[in-house]
PDB file of C-alpha atoms and ligand atoms in Angstrom:
ATOM      1  CA  UNK A   1      -3.869 -25.062 -17.403  1.00 94.00           C
ATOM      2  CA  UNK A   2      -0.545 -23.410 -16.492  1.00 97.00           C
ATOM      3  CA  UNK A   3       0.571 -24.239 -12.930  1.00 98.00           C
ATOM      4  CA  UNK A   4       3.432 -22.552 -11.066  1.00 98.00           C
ATOM      5  CA  UNK A   5       4.481 -23.170  -7.459  1.00 97.00           C
ATOM      6  CA  UNK A   6       5.940 -19.942  -6.073  1.00 97.00           C
ATOM      7  CA  UNK A   7       8.961 -19.554  -3.775  1.00 97.00           C
ATOM      8  CA  UNK A   8       6.699 -20.717  -0.918  1.00 98.00           C
ATOM      9  CA  UNK A   9       5.697 -23.968  -2.682  1.00 97.00           C
ATOM     10  CA  UNK A  10       2.286 -24.283  -0.998  1.00 98.00           C
ATOM     11  CA  UNK A  11       1.249 -21.041  -2.732  1.00 98.00           C
ATOM     12  CA  UNK A  12       0.280 -21.916  -6.301  1.00 98.00           C
ATOM     13  CA  UNK A  13      -0.332 -19.685  -9.335  1.00 98.00           C
ATOM     14  CA  UNK A  14      -2.640 -21.189 -11.954  1.00 98.00           C
ATOM     15  CA  UNK A  15      -3.787 -19.806 -15.296  1.00 98.00           C
ATOM     16  CA  UNK A  16      -6.770 -21.544 -16.893  1.00 98.00           C
ATOM     17  CA  UNK A  17      -6.983 -21.505 -20.705  1.00 97.00           C
ATOM     18  CA  UNK A  18      -9.125 -18.780 -22.318  1.00 97.00           C
ATOM     19  CA  UNK A  19     -10.667 -19.534 -25.727  1.00 98.00           C
ATOM     20  CA  UNK A  20     -11.125 -16.390 -27.806  1.00 97.00           C
ATOM     21  CA  UNK A  21     -13.150 -15.924 -30.950  1.00 97.00           C
ATOM     22  CA  UNK A  22     -14.897 -13.150 -32.830  1.00 98.00           C
ATOM     23  CA  UNK A  23     -17.499 -12.871 -29.997  1.00 98.00           C
ATOM     24  CA  UNK A  24     -15.029 -12.607 -27.118  1.00 98.00           C
ATOM     25  CA  UNK A  25     -13.779 -15.527 -24.977  1.00 98.00           C
ATOM     26  CA  UNK A  26     -14.799 -18.576 -22.932  1.00 98.00           C
ATOM     27  CA  UNK A  27     -12.897 -19.978 -19.964  1.00 98.00           C
ATOM     28  CA  UNK A  28     -13.479 -22.678 -17.394  1.00 98.00           C
ATOM     29  CA  UNK A  29     -12.395 -20.550 -14.421  1.00 98.00           C
ATOM     30  CA  UNK A  30     -12.793 -23.462 -11.982  1.00 98.00           C
ATOM     31  CA  UNK A  31     -12.596 -27.185 -12.817  1.00 98.00           C
ATOM     32  CA  UNK A  32     -12.296 -29.478  -9.797  1.00 97.00           C
ATOM     33  CA  UNK A  33     -10.216 -32.118 -11.622  1.00 97.00           C
ATOM     34  CA  UNK A  34      -7.737 -29.575 -13.023  1.00 97.00           C
ATOM     35  CA  UNK A  35      -7.437 -27.817  -9.656  1.00 98.00           C
ATOM     36  CA  UNK A  36      -6.942 -31.129  -7.811  1.00 97.00           C
ATOM     37  CA  UNK A  37      -4.209 -32.018 -10.324  1.00 97.00           C
ATOM     38  CA  UNK A  38      -2.592 -28.626  -9.590  1.00 97.00           C
ATOM     39  CA  UNK A  39      -2.569 -29.391  -5.836  1.00 97.00           C
ATOM     40  CA  UNK A  40      -5.587 -27.218  -4.976  1.00 98.00           C
ATOM     41  CA  UNK A  41      -7.712 -29.973  -3.506  1.00 95.00           C
ATOM     42  CA  UNK A  42      -9.670 -28.568  -0.554  1.00 95.00           C
ATOM     43  CA  UNK A  43     -13.413 -28.195  -1.187  1.00 97.00           C
ATOM     44  CA  UNK A  44     -14.777 -24.626  -1.547  1.00 98.00           C
ATOM     45  CA  UNK A  45     -17.879 -23.490   0.327  1.00 98.00           C
ATOM     46  CA  UNK A  46     -18.086 -19.721  -0.269  1.00 98.00           C
ATOM     47  CA  UNK A  47     -17.485 -17.338  -3.170  1.00 98.00           C
ATOM     48  CA  UNK A  48     -16.565 -13.707  -2.464  1.00 98.00           C
ATOM     49  CA  UNK A  49     -16.395 -10.639  -4.703  1.00 98.00           C
ATOM     50  CA  UNK A  50     -15.088  -7.194  -3.900  1.00 98.00           C
ATOM     51  CA  UNK A  51     -14.945  -3.984  -5.924  1.00 98.00           C
ATOM     52  CA  UNK A  52     -12.292  -1.405  -5.128  1.00 98.00           C
ATOM     53  CA  UNK A  53     -13.009   1.897  -6.883  1.00 98.00           C
ATOM     54  CA  UNK A  54      -9.549   3.412  -6.495  1.00 98.00           C
ATOM     55  CA  UNK A  55      -6.029   2.369  -7.466  1.00 98.00           C
ATOM     56  CA  UNK A  56      -3.988   1.809  -4.288  1.00 98.00           C
ATOM     57  CA  UNK A  57      -6.727   0.177  -2.214  1.00 98.00           C
ATOM     58  CA  UNK A  58      -5.086  -2.252   0.228  1.00 98.00           C
ATOM     59  CA  UNK A  59      -7.256  -5.021   1.676  1.00 98.00           C
ATOM     60  CA  UNK A  60      -5.503  -7.181   4.276  1.00 96.00           C
ATOM     61  CA  UNK A  61      -3.511  -8.769   5.697  1.00 98.00           C
ATOM     62  CA  UNK A  62      -6.316 -11.035   6.852  1.00 98.00           C
ATOM     63  CA  UNK A  63      -7.021 -14.614   7.911  1.00 98.00           C
ATOM     64  CA  UNK A  64      -9.486 -16.613  10.002  1.00 98.00           C
ATOM     65  CA  UNK A  65      -8.349 -18.843  12.870  1.00 97.00           C
ATOM     66  CA  UNK A  66      -9.054 -22.569  13.006  1.00 95.00           C
ATOM     67  CA  UNK A  67     -11.524 -24.227  12.778  1.00 96.00           C
ATOM     68  CA  UNK A  68     -12.561 -21.488  10.315  1.00 98.00           C
ATOM     69  CA  UNK A  69      -9.178 -21.081   8.618  1.00 98.00           C
ATOM     70  CA  UNK A  70      -9.728 -20.356   4.931  1.00 98.00           C
ATOM     71  CA  UNK A  71      -7.895 -21.413   1.827  1.00 98.00           C
ATOM     72  CA  UNK A  72      -8.585 -18.844  -0.936  1.00 98.00           C
ATOM     73  CA  UNK A  73      -8.435 -19.132  -4.718  1.00 98.00           C
ATOM     74  CA  UNK A  74      -8.186 -15.523  -5.876  1.00 98.00           C
ATOM     75  CA  UNK A  75      -8.781 -14.090  -9.354  1.00 98.00           C
ATOM     76  CA  UNK A  76      -9.408 -10.703 -10.938  1.00 98.00           C
ATOM     77  CA  UNK A  77     -12.238 -10.176 -13.410  1.00 98.00           C
ATOM     78  CA  UNK A  78     -11.713  -6.397 -13.904  1.00 98.00           C
ATOM     79  CA  UNK A  79      -8.547  -4.381 -13.360  1.00 98.00           C
ATOM     80  CA  UNK A  80      -5.462  -5.712 -11.603  1.00 98.00           C
ATOM     81  CA  UNK A  81      -4.011  -6.406  -8.133  1.00 98.00           C
ATOM     82  CA  UNK A  82      -0.734  -7.331  -6.603  1.00 98.00           C
ATOM     83  CA  UNK A  83      -1.741 -10.281  -4.418  1.00 98.00           C
ATOM     84  CA  UNK A  84       0.277 -11.289  -1.333  1.00 98.00           C
ATOM     85  CA  UNK A  85       0.358 -14.404   0.833  1.00 98.00           C
ATOM     86  CA  UNK A  86       2.316 -14.523   4.124  1.00 98.00           C
ATOM     87  CA  UNK A  87       3.212 -17.814   5.822  1.00 98.00           C
ATOM     88  CA  UNK A  88       1.860 -17.553   9.402  1.00 98.00           C
ATOM     89  CA  UNK A  89       2.338 -21.232  10.323  1.00 98.00           C
ATOM     90  CA  UNK A  90       4.579 -21.454  13.398  1.00 96.00           C
ATOM     91  CA  UNK A  91       7.326 -23.989  12.715  1.00 96.00           C
ATOM     92  CA  UNK A  92       7.147 -23.606   8.935  1.00 97.00           C
ATOM     93  CA  UNK A  93      10.517 -23.321   7.138  1.00 97.00           C
ATOM     94  CA  UNK A  94       9.039 -20.257   5.389  1.00 98.00           C
ATOM     95  CA  UNK A  95       7.400 -18.758   8.515  1.00 97.00           C
ATOM     96  CA  UNK A  96       7.121 -14.994   8.139  1.00 98.00           C
ATOM     97  CA  UNK A  97       8.055 -15.134   4.466  1.00 98.00           C
ATOM     98  CA  UNK A  98       5.775 -13.687   1.786  1.00 98.00           C
ATOM     99  CA  UNK A  99       5.147 -14.179  -1.920  1.00 98.00           C
ATOM    100  CA  UNK A 100       3.390 -11.839  -4.331  1.00 98.00           C
ATOM    101  CA  UNK A 101       1.894 -12.181  -7.808  1.00 98.00           C
ATOM    102  CA  UNK A 102       0.123  -9.830 -10.189  1.00 98.00           C
ATOM    103  CA  UNK A 103      -3.411 -11.045 -10.943  1.00 98.00           C
ATOM    104  CA  UNK A 104      -5.400  -9.234 -13.618  1.00 98.00           C
ATOM    105  CA  UNK A 105      -8.330  -9.567 -16.001  1.00 98.00           C
ATOM    106  CA  UNK A 106      -5.579  -9.440 -18.624  1.00 98.00           C
ATOM    107  CA  UNK A 107      -3.305 -12.265 -17.391  1.00 98.00           C
ATOM    108  CA  UNK A 108      -6.252 -14.384 -16.126  1.00 98.00           C
ATOM    109  CA  UNK A 109      -4.077 -15.915 -13.391  1.00 98.00           C
ATOM    110  CA  UNK A 110      -5.400 -17.151 -10.058  1.00 98.00           C
ATOM    111  CA  UNK A 111      -3.520 -17.464  -6.768  1.00 98.00           C
ATOM    112  CA  UNK A 112      -4.088 -20.295  -4.281  1.00 98.00           C
ATOM    113  CA  UNK A 113      -3.503 -19.059  -0.727  1.00 98.00           C
ATOM    114  CA  UNK A 114      -3.700 -22.055   1.655  1.00 98.00           C
ATOM    115  CA  UNK A 115      -5.128 -22.032   5.196  1.00 98.00           C
ATOM    116  CA  UNK A 116      -2.436 -20.812   7.625  1.00 98.00           C
ATOM    117  CA  UNK A 117      -1.492 -17.867   5.429  1.00 98.00           C
ATOM    118  CA  UNK A 118      -2.341 -14.187   5.751  1.00 98.00           C
ATOM    119  CA  UNK A 119      -3.811 -12.740   2.546  1.00 98.00           C
ATOM    120  CA  UNK A 120      -3.918  -9.225   1.202  1.00 98.00           C
ATOM    121  CA  UNK A 121      -3.742  -7.250  -2.014  1.00 98.00           C
ATOM    122  CA  UNK A 122      -3.314  -3.779  -3.409  1.00 98.00           C
ATOM    123  CA  UNK A 123      -5.209  -2.637  -6.501  1.00 98.00           C
ATOM    124  CA  UNK A 124      -3.121  -1.538  -9.461  1.00 98.00           C
ATOM    125  CA  UNK A 125      -6.050   0.006 -11.364  1.00 98.00           C
ATOM    126  CA  UNK A 126      -9.315   1.803 -10.565  1.00 98.00           C
ATOM    127  CA  UNK A 127     -12.558  -0.217 -10.380  1.00 98.00           C
ATOM    128  CA  UNK A 128     -10.815  -3.519  -9.754  1.00 98.00           C
ATOM    129  CA  UNK A 129     -13.068  -6.504  -9.089  1.00 98.00           C
ATOM    130  CA  UNK A 130     -11.649  -9.469  -7.183  1.00 98.00           C
ATOM    131  CA  UNK A 131     -13.452 -12.791  -6.938  1.00 98.00           C
ATOM    132  CA  UNK A 132     -12.263 -15.603  -4.689  1.00 98.00           C
ATOM    133  CA  UNK A 133     -13.400 -19.027  -3.552  1.00 98.00           C
ATOM    134  CA  UNK A 134     -12.988 -19.908   0.142  1.00 98.00           C
ATOM    135  CA  UNK A 135     -12.667 -23.311   1.826  1.00 98.00           C
ATOM    136  CA  UNK A 136     -14.441 -22.173   5.015  1.00 98.00           C
ATOM    137  CA  UNK A 137     -17.397 -19.913   5.712  1.00 98.00           C
ATOM    138  CA  UNK A 138     -17.007 -16.372   7.014  1.00 98.00           C
ATOM    139  CA  UNK A 139     -16.572 -16.270  10.782  1.00 98.00           C
ATOM    140  CA  UNK A 140     -16.285 -12.695  12.044  1.00 98.00           C
ATOM    141  CA  UNK A 141     -15.186 -13.805  15.514  1.00 98.00           C
ATOM    142  CA  UNK A 142     -12.356 -15.841  13.966  1.00 98.00           C
ATOM    143  CA  UNK A 143     -11.059 -12.987  11.800  1.00 98.00           C
ATOM    144  CA  UNK A 144      -7.556 -11.713  12.516  1.00 98.00           C
ATOM    145  CA  UNK A 145      -5.460  -9.070  10.783  1.00 98.00           C
ATOM    146  CA  UNK A 146      -1.836  -7.935  10.571  1.00 98.00           C
ATOM    147  CA  UNK A 147      -0.869  -4.429   9.462  1.00 98.00           C
ATOM    148  CA  UNK A 148      -0.136  -4.389   5.707  1.00 98.00           C
ATOM    149  CA  UNK A 149       3.221  -2.613   5.955  1.00 98.00           C
ATOM    150  CA  UNK A 150       4.461  -4.491   9.016  1.00 98.00           C
ATOM    151  CA  UNK A 151       8.216  -3.796   9.425  1.00 97.00           C
ATOM    152  CA  UNK A 152       8.682  -7.420  10.542  1.00 97.00           C
ATOM    153  CA  UNK A 153       7.523  -8.695   7.117  1.00 98.00           C
ATOM    154  CA  UNK A 154       9.084  -6.077   4.826  1.00 97.00           C
ATOM    155  CA  UNK A 155       6.568  -6.761   2.037  1.00 98.00           C
ATOM    156  CA  UNK A 156       7.590  -4.935  -1.128  1.00 97.00           C
ATOM    157  CA  UNK A 157       4.200  -3.327  -1.839  1.00 98.00           C
ATOM    158  CA  UNK A 158       3.920  -1.345  -5.106  1.00 97.00           C
ATOM    159  CA  UNK A 159       2.159   1.533  -3.312  1.00 96.00           C
ATOM    160  CA  UNK A 160       3.395   4.177  -0.890  1.00 96.00           C
ATOM    161  CA  UNK A 161       1.936   4.615   2.604  1.00 95.00           C
ATOM    162  CA  UNK A 162       0.716   8.042   1.495  1.00 96.00           C
ATOM    163  CA  UNK A 163      -1.211   6.610  -1.461  1.00 96.00           C
ATOM    164  CA  UNK A 164      -2.596   3.456   0.209  1.00 98.00           C
ATOM    165  CA  UNK A 165      -6.356   3.432   0.826  1.00 98.00           C
ATOM    166  CA  UNK A 166      -7.340   1.234   3.796  1.00 98.00           C
ATOM    167  CA  UNK A 167     -10.354   0.465   5.966  1.00 97.00           C
ATOM    168  CA  UNK A 168     -10.381   1.796   9.531  1.00 96.00           C
ATOM    169  CA  UNK A 169      -9.942  -1.776  10.742  1.00 95.00           C
ATOM    170  CA  UNK A 170      -6.847  -2.378   8.635  1.00 97.00           C
ATOM    171  CA  UNK A 171      -5.221   0.903   9.629  1.00 96.00           C
ATOM    172  CA  UNK A 172      -4.924  -0.242  13.255  1.00 96.00           C
ATOM    173  CA  UNK A 173      -4.045  -3.933  12.772  1.00 97.00           C
ATOM    174  CA  UNK A 174      -1.190  -5.330  14.912  1.00 97.00           C
ATOM    175  CA  UNK A 175       2.300  -6.425  13.865  1.00 97.00           C
ATOM    176  CA  UNK A 176       3.033  -9.930  12.546  1.00 98.00           C
ATOM    177  CA  UNK A 177       4.522 -11.101  15.885  1.00 96.00           C
ATOM    178  CA  UNK A 178       0.948 -10.975  17.252  1.00 93.00           C
ATOM    179  CA  UNK A 179       0.165 -13.984  14.991  1.00 92.00           C
ATOM    180  CA  UNK A 180       2.716 -16.293  16.685  1.00 91.00           C
ATOM    181  CA  UNK A 181       0.233 -18.934  17.877  1.00 89.00           C
ATOM    182  CA  UNK A 182      -2.449 -18.542  15.232  1.00 96.00           C
ATOM    183  CA  UNK A 183      -1.378 -21.502  13.064  1.00 97.00           C
ATOM    184  CA  UNK A 184       0.878 -24.537  13.457  1.00 95.00           C
ATOM    185  CA  UNK A 185       2.930 -25.989  10.560  1.00 95.00           C
ATOM    186  CA  UNK A 186       2.107 -29.606   9.668  1.00 91.00           C
ATOM    187  CA  UNK A 187       4.678 -31.348   7.447  1.00 83.00           C
TER     188      UNK A 187
HETATM  189  C1  LIG B   1     -14.691 -11.183   4.459  1.00 97.97           C
HETATM  190  C2  LIG B   1     -16.181 -11.020   4.612  1.00 97.97           C
HETATM  191  C3  LIG B   1     -16.750  -9.813   4.950  1.00 97.97           C
HETATM  192  N1  LIG B   1     -18.119  -9.709   5.076  1.00 97.97           N
HETATM  193  C4  LIG B   1     -18.684  -8.399   5.402  1.00 97.97           C
HETATM  194  C5  LIG B   1     -18.135  -7.790   6.680  1.00 97.97           C
HETATM  195  C6  LIG B   1     -18.128  -6.316   6.400  1.00 97.97           C
HETATM  196  O1  LIG B   1     -19.403  -5.744   6.738  1.00 97.97           O
HETATM  197  C7  LIG B   1     -17.960  -6.209   4.882  1.00 97.97           C
HETATM  198  C8  LIG B   1     -16.551  -5.828   4.465  1.00 97.97           C
HETATM  199  O2  LIG B   1     -15.665  -6.734   5.088  1.00 97.97           O
HETATM  200  P1  LIG B   1     -14.101  -6.418   5.123  1.00 97.97           P
HETATM  201  O3  LIG B   1     -13.892  -4.954   5.318  1.00 97.97           O
HETATM  202  O4  LIG B   1     -13.478  -7.373   6.101  1.00 97.97           O
HETATM  203  O5  LIG B   1     -13.701  -6.802   3.612  1.00 97.97           O
HETATM  204  P2  LIG B   1     -12.180  -6.918   3.098  1.00 97.97           P
HETATM  205  O6  LIG B   1     -11.318  -5.865   3.713  1.00 97.97           O
HETATM  206  O7  LIG B   1     -12.257  -7.011   1.625  1.00 97.97           O
HETATM  207  O8  LIG B   1     -11.729  -8.314   3.707  1.00 97.97           O
HETATM  208  C9  LIG B   1     -11.224  -9.353   2.903  1.00 97.97           C
HETATM  209  O9  LIG B   1      -9.929  -8.957   2.543  1.00 97.97           O
HETATM  210  C10 LIG B   1      -8.932  -9.936   2.351  1.00 97.97           C
HETATM  211  C11 LIG B   1      -8.259  -9.656   1.040  1.00 97.97           C
HETATM  212  C12 LIG B   1      -9.324 -11.341   2.477  1.00 97.97           C
HETATM  213  O10 LIG B   1      -8.596 -12.232   2.038  1.00 97.97           O
HETATM  214  C13 LIG B   1     -10.526 -11.712   3.218  1.00 97.97           C
HETATM  215  O11 LIG B   1     -11.363 -12.521   2.420  1.00 97.97           O
HETATM  216  C14 LIG B   1     -11.314 -10.588   3.747  1.00 97.97           C
HETATM  217  O12 LIG B   1     -10.832 -10.323   5.054  1.00 97.97           O
HETATM  218  O13 LIG B   1     -18.292  -7.505   4.366  1.00 97.97           O
HETATM  219  C15 LIG B   1     -18.958 -10.782   4.874  1.00 97.97           C
HETATM  220  O14 LIG B   1     -20.195 -10.665   4.999  1.00 97.97           O
HETATM  221  N2  LIG B   1     -18.414 -11.998   4.547  1.00 97.97           N
HETATM  222  C16 LIG B   1     -17.056 -12.165   4.407  1.00 97.97           C
HETATM  223  O15 LIG B   1     -16.599 -13.285   4.092  1.00 97.97           O
END
């Protein structure tokens, strides 16, 4: 399995092997030993799947506060997204920094977004299906959001504000500075 630590080293891009033949392909999309070896070692307790029918759908930037903070292992089984992780851990050397990666059914890559990070994506194709494993169960009361195009983060989204499709909730999310005490960095 290909493993790449991004410019924020806790965020890891992995690409499991895909074995093709005349019928199609087979892939072990999750293997606990391979993921542990890659540094993705927290246990997963919930699988999520979302379908976004349009190109330009932005979901995020979201997280859950402790003790329900979620690590997420994100992959795309149809279409493509540009996936973003933002370091929200106060005291982190990369606090307020973001990394992005294209995940698609084509490239078969998965992004590990650790607890303490905000997560969001924009779809690059219509009818994009995203599946992701979470290390903590959904806790609505613990959910927090930051506005996707926050001027404090300057995320280089590949979609214009005019073309972005968001939920009502995401349209009114606060700026990143609101997240100051949400997470603490632990060396
Ligand atoms: C996240 C979640 C949502 N829901 C229900 C709550 C709503 O009735 C409905 C849609 O939820 P929401 O609009 O928050 O879905 P997204 O905008 O895709 O949220 C996700 O977007 C970004 C990319 C994330 O990383 C998070 O996993 C998550 O916040 O599903 C559940 O029942 N369980 C869940 O775990």
